[in-house]
PDB file of C-alpha atoms in Angstrom:
ATOM      1  CA  MET A 187       0.113   0.161  -0.376  1.00  0.00           C
ATOM      2  CA  ARG A 188       2.479   1.991   1.271  1.00  0.00           C
ATOM      3  CA  ARG A 189       0.818   5.550   1.823  1.00  0.00           C
ATOM      4  CA  ARG A 190       1.913   8.414   3.942  1.00  0.00           C
ATOM      5  CA  SER A 191      -1.186   8.069   6.981  1.00  0.00           C
ATOM      6  CA  LEU A 192      -3.138  11.539   5.669  1.00  0.00           C
ATOM      7  CA  ILE A 193      -5.058  12.017   9.342  1.00  0.00           C
ATOM      8  CA  ARG A 194      -1.497  14.327  10.324  1.00  0.00           C
ATOM      9  CA  GLY A 195      -3.885  17.313   8.927  1.00  0.00           C
ATOM     10  CA  ALA A 196      -7.614  17.344   7.900  1.00  0.00           C
ATOM     11  CA  VAL A 197      -8.752  15.686   5.874  1.00  0.00           C
ATOM     12  CA  ALA A 198     -12.053  15.475   4.228  1.00  0.00           C
ATOM     13  CA  THR A 199     -13.921  12.740   5.636  1.00  0.00           C
ATOM     14  CA  ALA A 200     -17.009  13.184   3.017  1.00  0.00           C
ATOM     15  CA  LEU A 201     -17.224  10.374   0.024  1.00  0.00           C
ATOM     16  CA  ALA A 202     -19.494  10.892  -3.441  1.00  0.00           C
ATOM     17  CA  PRO A 203     -22.707   8.781  -2.705  1.00  0.00           C
ATOM     18  CA  ALA A 204     -22.700   5.622  -4.946  1.00  0.00           C
ATOM     19  CA  GLY A 205     -23.515   7.140  -8.864  1.00  0.00           C
ATOM     20  CA  MET A 206     -23.019  10.569  -8.466  1.00  0.00           C
ATOM     21  CA  LEU A 207     -19.417  11.007 -10.027  1.00  0.00           C
ATOM     22  CA  ALA A 208     -20.439   8.692 -12.759  1.00  0.00           C
ATOM     23  CA  ALA A 209     -19.070  10.000 -16.374  1.00  0.00           C
ATOM     24  CA  THR A 210     -21.552   9.569 -19.778  1.00  0.00           C
ATOM     25  CA  GLY A 211     -19.126   7.294 -21.286  1.00  0.00           C
ATOM     26  CA  ALA A 212     -18.272   3.811 -20.629  1.00  0.00           C
ATOM     27  CA  GLU A 213     -14.478   4.408 -19.301  1.00  0.00           C
ATOM     28  CA  ALA A 214     -13.442   0.802 -18.412  1.00  0.00           C
ATOM     29  CA  ALA A 215     -10.945   0.674 -15.486  1.00  0.00           C
ATOM     30  CA  THR A 216      -6.797   0.618 -15.734  1.00  0.00           C
ATOM     31  CA  GLY A 217      -5.555  -3.045 -16.274  1.00  0.00           C
ATOM     32  CA  PRO A 218      -8.383  -5.574 -15.845  1.00  0.00           C
ATOM     33  CA  ALA A 219      -6.799  -9.152 -14.591  1.00  0.00           C
ATOM     34  CA  PRO A 220      -6.573 -11.521 -17.349  1.00  0.00           C
ATOM     35  CA  THR A 221      -8.074 -14.124 -14.864  1.00  0.00           C
ATOM     36  CA  SER A 222     -10.234 -17.291 -14.970  1.00  0.00           C
ATOM     37  CA  ALA A 223     -13.787 -17.103 -13.908  1.00  0.00           C
ATOM     38  CA  PRO A 224     -13.346 -17.505 -10.035  1.00  0.00           C
ATOM     39  CA  ASP A 225     -11.198 -14.711  -9.844  1.00  0.00           C
ATOM     40  CA  LEU A 226     -12.507 -11.661  -8.974  1.00  0.00           C
ATOM     41  CA  GLN A 227     -11.599  -8.302  -8.803  1.00  0.00           C
ATOM     42  CA  GLY A 228     -11.321  -5.960  -5.946  1.00  0.00           C
ATOM     43  CA  LEU A 229      -9.571  -2.598  -4.892  1.00  0.00           C
ATOM     44  CA  ASP A 230      -8.436  -1.395  -1.828  1.00  0.00           C
ATOM     45  CA  VAL A 231      -8.442   2.201  -0.287  1.00  0.00           C
ATOM     46  CA  SER A 232      -8.416   4.760   1.859  1.00  0.00           C
ATOM     47  CA  ASN A 233      -7.341   8.596   2.840  1.00  0.00           C
ATOM     48  CA  SER A 234      -5.994   8.966  -1.446  1.00  0.00           C
ATOM     49  CA  GLN A 235      -9.438   7.999  -2.891  1.00  0.00           C
ATOM     50  CA  LEU A 236     -12.399   9.768  -0.821  1.00  0.00           C
ATOM     51  CA  GLY A 237     -14.295  10.513  -4.479  1.00  0.00           C
ATOM     52  CA  ILE A 238     -14.274   6.931  -5.683  1.00  0.00           C
ATOM     53  CA  ASP A 239     -17.509   6.134  -7.088  1.00  0.00           C
ATOM     54  CA  TYR A 240     -18.435   2.920  -5.960  1.00  0.00           C
ATOM     55  CA  ALA A 241     -21.575   2.383  -7.895  1.00  0.00           C
ATOM     56  CA  ARG A 242     -19.092   3.189 -11.128  1.00  0.00           C
ATOM     57  CA  ALA A 243     -16.112   0.456 -10.005  1.00  0.00           C
ATOM     58  CA  ALA A 244     -18.964  -2.089  -9.239  1.00  0.00           C
ATOM     59  CA  SER A 245     -19.958  -1.773 -12.910  1.00  0.00           C
ATOM     60  CA  GLU A 246     -16.266  -1.639 -14.414  1.00  0.00           C
ATOM     61  CA  GLY A 247     -16.545  -5.418 -12.665  1.00  0.00           C
ATOM     62  CA  ARG A 248     -15.491  -5.189  -9.123  1.00  0.00           C
ATOM     63  CA  GLU A 249     -16.764  -6.977  -7.180  1.00  0.00           C
ATOM     64  CA  PHE A 250     -14.649  -5.672  -3.653  1.00  0.00           C
ATOM     65  CA  VAL A 251     -12.864  -3.136  -1.479  1.00  0.00           C
ATOM     66  CA  VAL A 252     -10.941  -3.226   1.515  1.00  0.00           C
ATOM     67  CA  VAL A 253     -10.884  -0.203   3.143  1.00  0.00           C
ATOM     68  CA  LYS A 254      -8.217   0.961   5.793  1.00  0.00           C
ATOM     69  CA  ALA A 255      -9.974   1.273   8.868  1.00  0.00           C
ATOM     70  CA  GLY A 256      -7.065   2.686  10.643  1.00  0.00           C
ATOM     71  CA  GLY A 257      -3.683   2.194  11.938  1.00  0.00           C
ATOM     72  CA  CYS A 258      -0.995   2.465  15.204  1.00  0.00           C
ATOM     73  CA  GLN A 259       2.035   3.319  12.994  1.00  0.00           C
ATOM     74  CA  LEU A 260       2.083   6.879  14.385  1.00  0.00           C
ATOM     75  CA  ALA A 261       3.816   8.085  17.459  1.00  0.00           C
ATOM     76  CA  GLU A 262       0.389   9.938  18.377  1.00  0.00           C
ATOM     77  CA  GLY A 263      -0.797   6.644  18.870  1.00  0.00           C
ATOM     78  CA  PRO A 264      -3.732   4.703  16.854  1.00  0.00           C
ATOM     79  CA  TYR A 265      -6.672   6.277  14.681  1.00  0.00           C
ATOM     80  CA  THR A 266      -9.258   5.429  12.946  1.00  0.00           C
ATOM     81  CA  SER A 267      -9.357   6.751   9.214  1.00  0.00           C
ATOM     82  CA  SER A 268     -11.326   9.593   8.175  1.00  0.00           C
ATOM     83  CA  SER A 269     -11.862   8.239   5.283  1.00  0.00           C
ATOM     84  CA  TYR A 270     -12.932   4.835   6.757  1.00  0.00           C
ATOM     85  CA  ALA A 271     -17.107   4.952   7.290  1.00  0.00           C
ATOM     86  CA  GLY A 272     -17.836   6.752   4.169  1.00  0.00           C
ATOM     87  CA  HIS A 273     -16.254   4.347   1.853  1.00  0.00           C
ATOM     88  CA  VAL A 274     -17.776   1.363   3.764  1.00  0.00           C
ATOM     89  CA  ASP A 275     -21.369   2.900   3.472  1.00  0.00           C
ATOM     90  CA  GLY A 276     -20.216   3.354   0.119  1.00  0.00           C
ATOM     91  CA  ALA A 277     -19.733  -0.135  -1.174  1.00  0.00           C
ATOM     92  CA  ARG A 278     -22.003  -1.273   0.763  1.00  0.00           C
ATOM     93  CA  ALA A 279     -25.015   1.251  -1.036  1.00  0.00           C
ATOM     94  CA  ALA A 280     -23.256   0.042  -4.801  1.00  0.00           C
ATOM     95  CA  GLY A 281     -23.219  -4.236  -3.688  1.00  0.00           C
ATOM     96  CA  LEU A 282     -19.648  -4.846  -3.295  1.00  0.00           C
ATOM     97  CA  ARG A 283     -18.462  -7.043  -0.976  1.00  0.00           C
ATOM     98  CA  VAL A 284     -16.802  -5.063   1.653  1.00  0.00           C
ATOM     99  CA  GLY A 285     -13.768  -5.382   3.797  1.00  0.00           C
ATOM    100  CA  HIS A 286     -11.585  -3.701   6.408  1.00  0.00           C
ATOM    101  CA  TYR A 287      -8.420  -3.672   7.098  1.00  0.00           C
ATOM    102  CA  TRP A 288      -5.492  -1.923   9.798  1.00  0.00           C
ATOM    103  CA  LEU A 289      -1.976  -1.122   9.320  1.00  0.00           C
ATOM    104  CA  SER A 290       0.914  -2.717  11.766  1.00  0.00           C
ATOM    105  CA  GLY A 291       2.730  -0.423  13.940  1.00  0.00           C
ATOM    106  CA  ASP A 292       5.292   0.334  16.821  1.00  0.00           C
ATOM    107  CA  PHE A 293       3.249   2.023  19.224  1.00  0.00           C
ATOM    108  CA  LEU A 294       0.346  -0.962  20.537  1.00  0.00           C
ATOM    109  CA  THR A 295       0.721  -4.296  21.083  1.00  0.00           C
ATOM    110  CA  PRO A 296      -0.823  -6.826  18.264  1.00  0.00           C
ATOM    111  CA  THR A 297      -3.456  -7.737  21.476  1.00  0.00           C
ATOM    112  CA  ALA A 298      -4.350  -4.021  21.938  1.00  0.00           C
ATOM    113  CA  ALA A 299      -4.095  -3.379  18.468  1.00  0.00           C
ATOM    114  CA  ALA A 300      -6.264  -5.704  17.648  1.00  0.00           C
ATOM    115  CA  ASP A 301      -8.456  -4.479  20.776  1.00  0.00           C
ATOM    116  CA  HIS A 302      -8.713  -1.119  19.061  1.00  0.00           C
ATOM    117  CA  PHE A 303      -9.518  -2.295  15.363  1.00  0.00           C
ATOM    118  CA  VAL A 304     -12.480  -4.232  16.407  1.00  0.00           C
ATOM    119  CA  ASP A 305     -13.557  -1.734  19.008  1.00  0.00           C
ATOM    120  CA  HIS A 306     -13.740   1.053  15.986  1.00  0.00           C
ATOM    121  CA  LEU A 307     -15.240  -0.986  13.117  1.00  0.00           C
ATOM    122  CA  HIS A 308     -17.809   0.359  11.059  1.00  0.00           C
ATOM    123  CA  ASP A 309     -20.804  -1.503  10.018  1.00  0.00           C
ATOM    124  CA  TYR A 310     -18.871  -4.933  10.406  1.00  0.00           C
ATOM    125  CA  ARG A 311     -20.633  -8.233   9.210  1.00  0.00           C
ATOM    126  CA  VAL A 312     -19.851 -11.409   9.766  1.00  0.00           C
ATOM    127  CA  GLY A 313     -17.971 -12.691   5.826  1.00  0.00           C
ATOM    128  CA  ASP A 314     -16.367  -9.076   5.524  1.00  0.00           C
ATOM    129  CA  VAL A 315     -12.854  -9.419   5.550  1.00  0.00           C
ATOM    130  CA  LEU A 316     -11.103  -8.452   8.802  1.00  0.00           C
ATOM    131  CA  ALA A 317      -7.011  -7.879   7.361  1.00  0.00           C
ATOM    132  CA  LEU A 318      -4.409  -6.589   8.743  1.00  0.00           C
ATOM    133  CA  ASP A 319      -1.232  -4.655   6.616  1.00  0.00           C
ATOM    134  CA  VAL A 320       2.173  -5.361   8.074  1.00  0.00           C
ATOM    135  CA  GLU A 321       4.448  -3.013   6.531  1.00  0.00           C
ATOM    136  CA  VAL A 322       7.153   0.035   7.910  1.00  0.00           C
ATOM    137  CA  LEU A 323       5.786   2.959   7.722  1.00  0.00           C
ATOM    138  CA  ASP A 324       5.767   6.660   9.246  1.00  0.00           C
ATOM    139  CA  ASP A 325       7.552   6.729  12.457  1.00  0.00           C
ATOM    140  CA  SER A 326       7.768   3.020  12.379  1.00  0.00           C
ATOM    141  CA  THR A 327      10.830   1.061  12.589  1.00  0.00           C
ATOM    142  CA  ARG A 328      10.206  -2.891  12.696  1.00  0.00           C
ATOM    143  CA  LEU A 329       8.481  -5.316  10.725  1.00  0.00           C
ATOM    144  CA  TRP A 330       5.870  -7.584  12.667  1.00  0.00           C
ATOM    145  CA  ASN A 331       7.004 -11.247  13.089  1.00  0.00           C
ATOM    146  CA  ASP A 332       4.644 -14.186  13.457  1.00  0.00           C
ATOM    147  CA  GLY A 333       4.398 -14.618  16.527  1.00  0.00           C
ATOM    148  CA  ASP A 334       2.952 -10.797  16.462  1.00  0.00           C
ATOM    149  CA  VAL A 335       0.406 -11.405  12.992  1.00  0.00           C
ATOM    150  CA  SER A 336      -0.716 -14.537  14.631  1.00  0.00           C
ATOM    151  CA  THR A 337      -1.469 -12.692  18.192  1.00  0.00           C
ATOM    152  CA  TRP A 338      -3.505 -10.400  15.742  1.00  0.00           C
ATOM    153  CA  PHE A 339      -5.883 -12.207  14.319  1.00  0.00           C
ATOM    154  CA  ASN A 340      -6.388 -14.363  17.436  1.00  0.00           C
ATOM    155  CA  ARG A 341      -7.166 -11.412  19.235  1.00  0.00           C
ATOM    156  CA  VAL A 342      -9.939 -10.593  16.777  1.00  0.00           C
ATOM    157  CA  ARG A 343     -10.706 -13.773  16.484  1.00  0.00           C
ATOM    158  CA  GLU A 344     -11.527 -14.178  20.176  1.00  0.00           C
ATOM    159  CA  ARG A 345     -13.612 -10.488  19.863  1.00  0.00           C
ATOM    160  CA  VAL A 346     -15.820 -11.489  16.777  1.00  0.00           C
ATOM    161  CA  GLY A 347     -15.995 -15.279  16.382  1.00  0.00           C
ATOM    162  CA  SER A 348     -15.117 -16.952  13.057  1.00  0.00           C
ATOM    163  CA  TYR A 349     -14.130 -14.559  10.692  1.00  0.00           C
ATOM    164  CA  VAL A 350     -12.462 -13.900   7.155  1.00  0.00           C
ATOM    165  CA  PRO A 351      -8.825 -13.134   8.009  1.00  0.00           C
ATOM    166  CA  TRP A 352      -6.821 -11.377   5.185  1.00  0.00           C
ATOM    167  CA  PHE A 353      -2.553 -11.319   6.170  1.00  0.00           C
ATOM    168  CA  TYR A 354      -1.258  -8.176   3.676  1.00  0.00           C
ATOM    169  CA  ILE A 355       2.314  -8.198   3.090  1.00  0.00           C
ATOM    170  CA  SER A 356       5.081  -7.962   0.109  1.00  0.00           C
ATOM    171  CA  THR A 357       6.094 -10.673  -1.091  1.00  0.00           C
ATOM    172  CA  GLY A 358       9.263  -9.621  -0.483  1.00  0.00           C
ATOM    173  CA  ALA A 359       9.528  -8.863   3.297  1.00  0.00           C
ATOM    174  CA  LEU A 360       7.177 -12.558   3.166  1.00  0.00           C
ATOM    175  CA  ARG A 361      10.155 -14.457   1.823  1.00  0.00           C
ATOM    176  CA  THR A 362      12.691 -13.066   4.886  1.00  0.00           C
ATOM    177  CA  GLY A 363      10.255 -14.704   7.510  1.00  0.00           C
ATOM    178  CA  THR A 364       8.794 -17.461   8.711  1.00  0.00           C
ATOM    179  CA  TRP A 365       4.876 -17.682   9.149  1.00  0.00           C
ATOM    180  CA  THR A 366       3.989 -21.172  10.895  1.00  0.00           C
ATOM    181  CA  ARG A 367       1.958 -19.218  13.577  1.00  0.00           C
ATOM    182  CA  THR A 368      -0.205 -18.156  11.411  1.00  0.00           C
ATOM    183  CA  VAL A 369      -0.955 -19.643   8.884  1.00  0.00           C
ATOM    184  CA  ALA A 370      -2.293 -22.129  12.019  1.00  0.00           C
ATOM    185  CA  ALA A 371      -4.635 -18.782  12.921  1.00  0.00           C
ATOM    186  CA  GLY A 372      -5.978 -19.432   9.556  1.00  0.00           C
ATOM    187  CA  ALA A 373      -4.643 -15.983   8.086  1.00  0.00           C
ATOM    188  CA  HIS A 374      -6.013 -15.963   3.981  1.00  0.00           C
ATOM    189  CA  LEU A 375      -2.654 -14.452   2.742  1.00  0.00           C
ATOM    190  CA  TRP A 376      -3.219 -10.805   0.714  1.00  0.00           C
ATOM    191  CA  ALA A 377       0.247 -10.800  -1.262  1.00  0.00           C
ATOM    192  CA  ALA A 378       1.376  -8.448  -2.621  1.00  0.00           C
ATOM    193  CA  SER A 379       3.972  -8.122  -5.679  1.00  0.00           C
ATOM    194  CA  TRP A 380       3.494  -5.825  -8.283  1.00  0.00           C
ATOM    195  CA  GLY A 381       5.689  -6.099 -10.967  1.00  0.00           C
ATOM    196  CA  ALA A 382       6.631  -3.557 -13.127  1.00  0.00           C
ATOM    197  CA  ASN A 383       3.453  -1.624 -11.886  1.00  0.00           C
ATOM    198  CA  ASP A 384       1.771  -0.821 -14.983  1.00  0.00           C
ATOM    199  CA  GLY A 385      -1.244  -1.418 -14.189  1.00  0.00           C
ATOM    200  CA  THR A 386      -1.229  -5.048 -15.659  1.00  0.00           C
ATOM    201  CA  TRP A 387      -1.969  -8.156 -13.428  1.00  0.00           C
ATOM    202  CA  PRO A 388       1.946 -10.016 -13.962  1.00  0.00           C
ATOM    203  CA  GLY A 389       1.281 -12.734 -13.176  1.00  0.00           C
ATOM    204  CA  ALA A 390       0.950 -15.436  -9.698  1.00  0.00           C
ATOM    205  CA  PRO A 391       2.798 -13.627  -6.902  1.00  0.00           C
ATOM    206  CA  ASP A 392       6.564 -15.918  -5.911  1.00  0.00           C
ATOM    207  CA  LEU A 393       5.613 -16.320  -2.430  1.00  0.00           C
ATOM    208  CA  GLY A 394       9.059 -18.922  -2.365  1.00  0.00           C
ATOM    209  CA  GLY A 395       7.194 -21.257  -0.237  1.00  0.00           C
ATOM    210  CA  HIS A 396       6.715 -19.003   1.933  1.00  0.00           C
ATOM    211  CA  TYR A 397       3.212 -20.077   3.012  1.00  0.00           C
ATOM    212  CA  PRO A 398       0.780 -22.539   1.712  1.00  0.00           C
ATOM    213  CA  ASP A 399      -0.617 -20.295  -0.738  1.00  0.00           C
ATOM    214  CA  TRP A 400      -2.154 -17.215  -1.725  1.00  0.00           C
ATOM    215  CA  ALA A 401      -5.576 -15.837  -1.789  1.00  0.00           C
ATOM    216  CA  ALA A 402      -5.548 -11.984  -3.033  1.00  0.00           C
ATOM    217  CA  HIS A 403      -3.003 -10.676  -4.532  1.00  0.00           C
ATOM    218  CA  GLN A 404      -2.172  -6.598  -4.965  1.00  0.00           C
ATOM    219  CA  TYR A 405      -1.111  -6.536  -8.045  1.00  0.00           C
ATOM    220  CA  THR A 406      -0.636  -2.749  -9.050  1.00  0.00           C
ATOM    221  CA  SER A 407      -0.901   0.565  -7.607  1.00  0.00           C
ATOM    222  CA  ALA A 408      -1.484   2.706 -10.722  1.00  0.00           C
ATOM    223  CA  GLY A 409      -4.035   0.533 -11.537  1.00  0.00           C
ATOM    224  CA  SER A 410      -8.240   2.893 -11.943  1.00  0.00           C
ATOM    225  CA  ALA A 411     -11.651   2.416 -10.716  1.00  0.00           C
ATOM    226  CA  GLY A 412     -15.116   3.577 -10.025  1.00  0.00           C
ATOM    227  CA  GLY A 413     -13.322   7.287 -12.231  1.00  0.00           C
ATOM    228  CA  THR A 414     -10.450   7.654  -9.760  1.00  0.00           C
ATOM    229  CA  SER A 415      -6.755   7.447 -10.346  1.00  0.00           C
ATOM    230  CA  PRO A 416      -4.272   5.708  -8.219  1.00  0.00           C
ATOM    231  CA  VAL A 417      -6.250   3.235  -6.883  1.00  0.00           C
ATOM    232  CA  ASP A 418      -4.343  -0.614  -5.590  1.00  0.00           C
ATOM    233  CA  LEU A 419      -6.095  -3.058  -7.443  1.00  0.00           C
ATOM    234  CA  ASP A 420      -6.846  -6.821  -5.989  1.00  0.00           C
ATOM    235  CA  LEU A 421      -6.939 -10.471  -7.388  1.00  0.00           C
ATOM    236  CA  ALA A 422      -8.539 -12.720  -4.934  1.00  0.00           C
ATOM    237  CA  ARG A 423      -9.870 -16.583  -4.976  1.00  0.00           C
ATOM    238  CA  SER A 424     -13.546 -17.104  -4.563  1.00  0.00           C
ATOM    239  CA  TRP A 425     -12.710 -19.053  -1.663  1.00  0.00           C
ATOM    240  CA  ALA A 426     -10.714 -16.247   0.027  1.00  0.00           C
ATOM    241  CA  PHE A 427     -14.068 -15.051   1.606  1.00  0.00           C
ATOM    242  CA  ASP A 428     -14.354 -17.912   3.589  1.00  0.00           C
ATOM    243  CA  LEU A 429     -14.683 -17.882   7.084  1.00  0.00           C
ATOM    244  CA  THR A 430     -11.337 -19.747   8.429  1.00  0.00           C
ATOM    245  CA  GLU A 431     -10.784 -21.107  12.064  1.00  0.00           C
ATOM    246  CA  PRO A 432      -7.370 -21.448  13.549  1.00  0.00           C
ATOM    247  CA  THR A 433      -5.854 -25.055  13.156  1.00  0.00           C
ATOM    248  CA  ASP A 434      -3.372 -26.865  15.470  1.00  0.00           C
ATOM    249  CA  PRO A 435       0.118 -25.336  15.210  1.00  0.00           C
ATOM    250  CA  PRO A 436       2.783 -27.949  13.523  1.00  0.00           C
ATOM    251  CA  ASP A 437       5.182 -29.784  15.593  1.00  0.00           C
ATOM    252  CA  PRO A 438       8.020 -28.332  16.793  1.00  0.00           C
ATOM    253  CA  GLY A 439      10.918 -29.325  13.675  1.00  0.00           C
ATOM    254  CA  GLU A 440       8.602 -29.935  11.181  1.00  0.00           C
ATOM    255  CA  ASP A 441       7.874 -28.318   8.221  1.00  0.00           C
ATOM    256  CA  PRO A 442       4.558 -26.955   7.769  1.00  0.00           C
ATOM    257  CA  LEU A 443       4.408 -25.418   4.901  1.00  0.00           C
ATOM    258  CA  PRO A 444       4.693 -27.568   1.262  1.00  0.00           C
ATOM    259  CA  LYS A 445       7.176 -26.757  -0.934  1.00  0.00           C
ATOM    260  CA  THR A 446       5.400 -24.371  -3.939  1.00  0.00           C
ATOM    261  CA  SER A 447       7.570 -23.791  -7.179  1.00  0.00           C
ATOM    262  CA  THR A 448       8.407 -19.915  -7.956  1.00  0.00           C
ATOM    263  CA  GLU A 449       7.744 -18.345 -11.159  1.00  0.00           C
TER     264      GLU A 449
END
């Protein structure tokens, strides 16, 4: 995602109601992914996409949106994104599947971060994606590790019950770590891998054997949707929206991840 939080300073919170920004002519979204029928096309948004027209995005073939709810990467403390509620309401009105994501950071423990996230969810409904964005941005200095990430997911599950968990991380960062506890927590991988980042799908992300499979793929930050650009575009498998339960962690010394070929 790699966009600095805009909560420092005044940020407009109003979003255009669904359909208000529709153009008179049909304009194709940049870079539709060449996918098979079971794959779903979507986008993720934050304060950087205030004017998006979700009805138009739906007409362009977008089926889901994951919205930034807040984060804990700023020294000022945890926050709720000013555009969060408006994005969720606009996406719901257009009939899109909805997700909510939290940005990791140095300024809350994983358990406290999960509690803040759940306490401030807007219009959460069973079947919505609840996602953790694991990056080092703004005032933070450390990437959350497997223990941090799994603690966050397990705490969210304690609070809300069965849900749809997505773990967002760049494939480069993914390949530097081991994620056995996160896999055991049931988190679906939302892999970020942009290739040439020209708005087109670069092919399946290379996980390097560090996760069993990817459920969603953020494949560009240079897309266009709903009359707005740039927008992060995503591809998701149909099973990415399945409710999950944690699994038993692997025995010590056991290799829990099947090796996958690199592409």
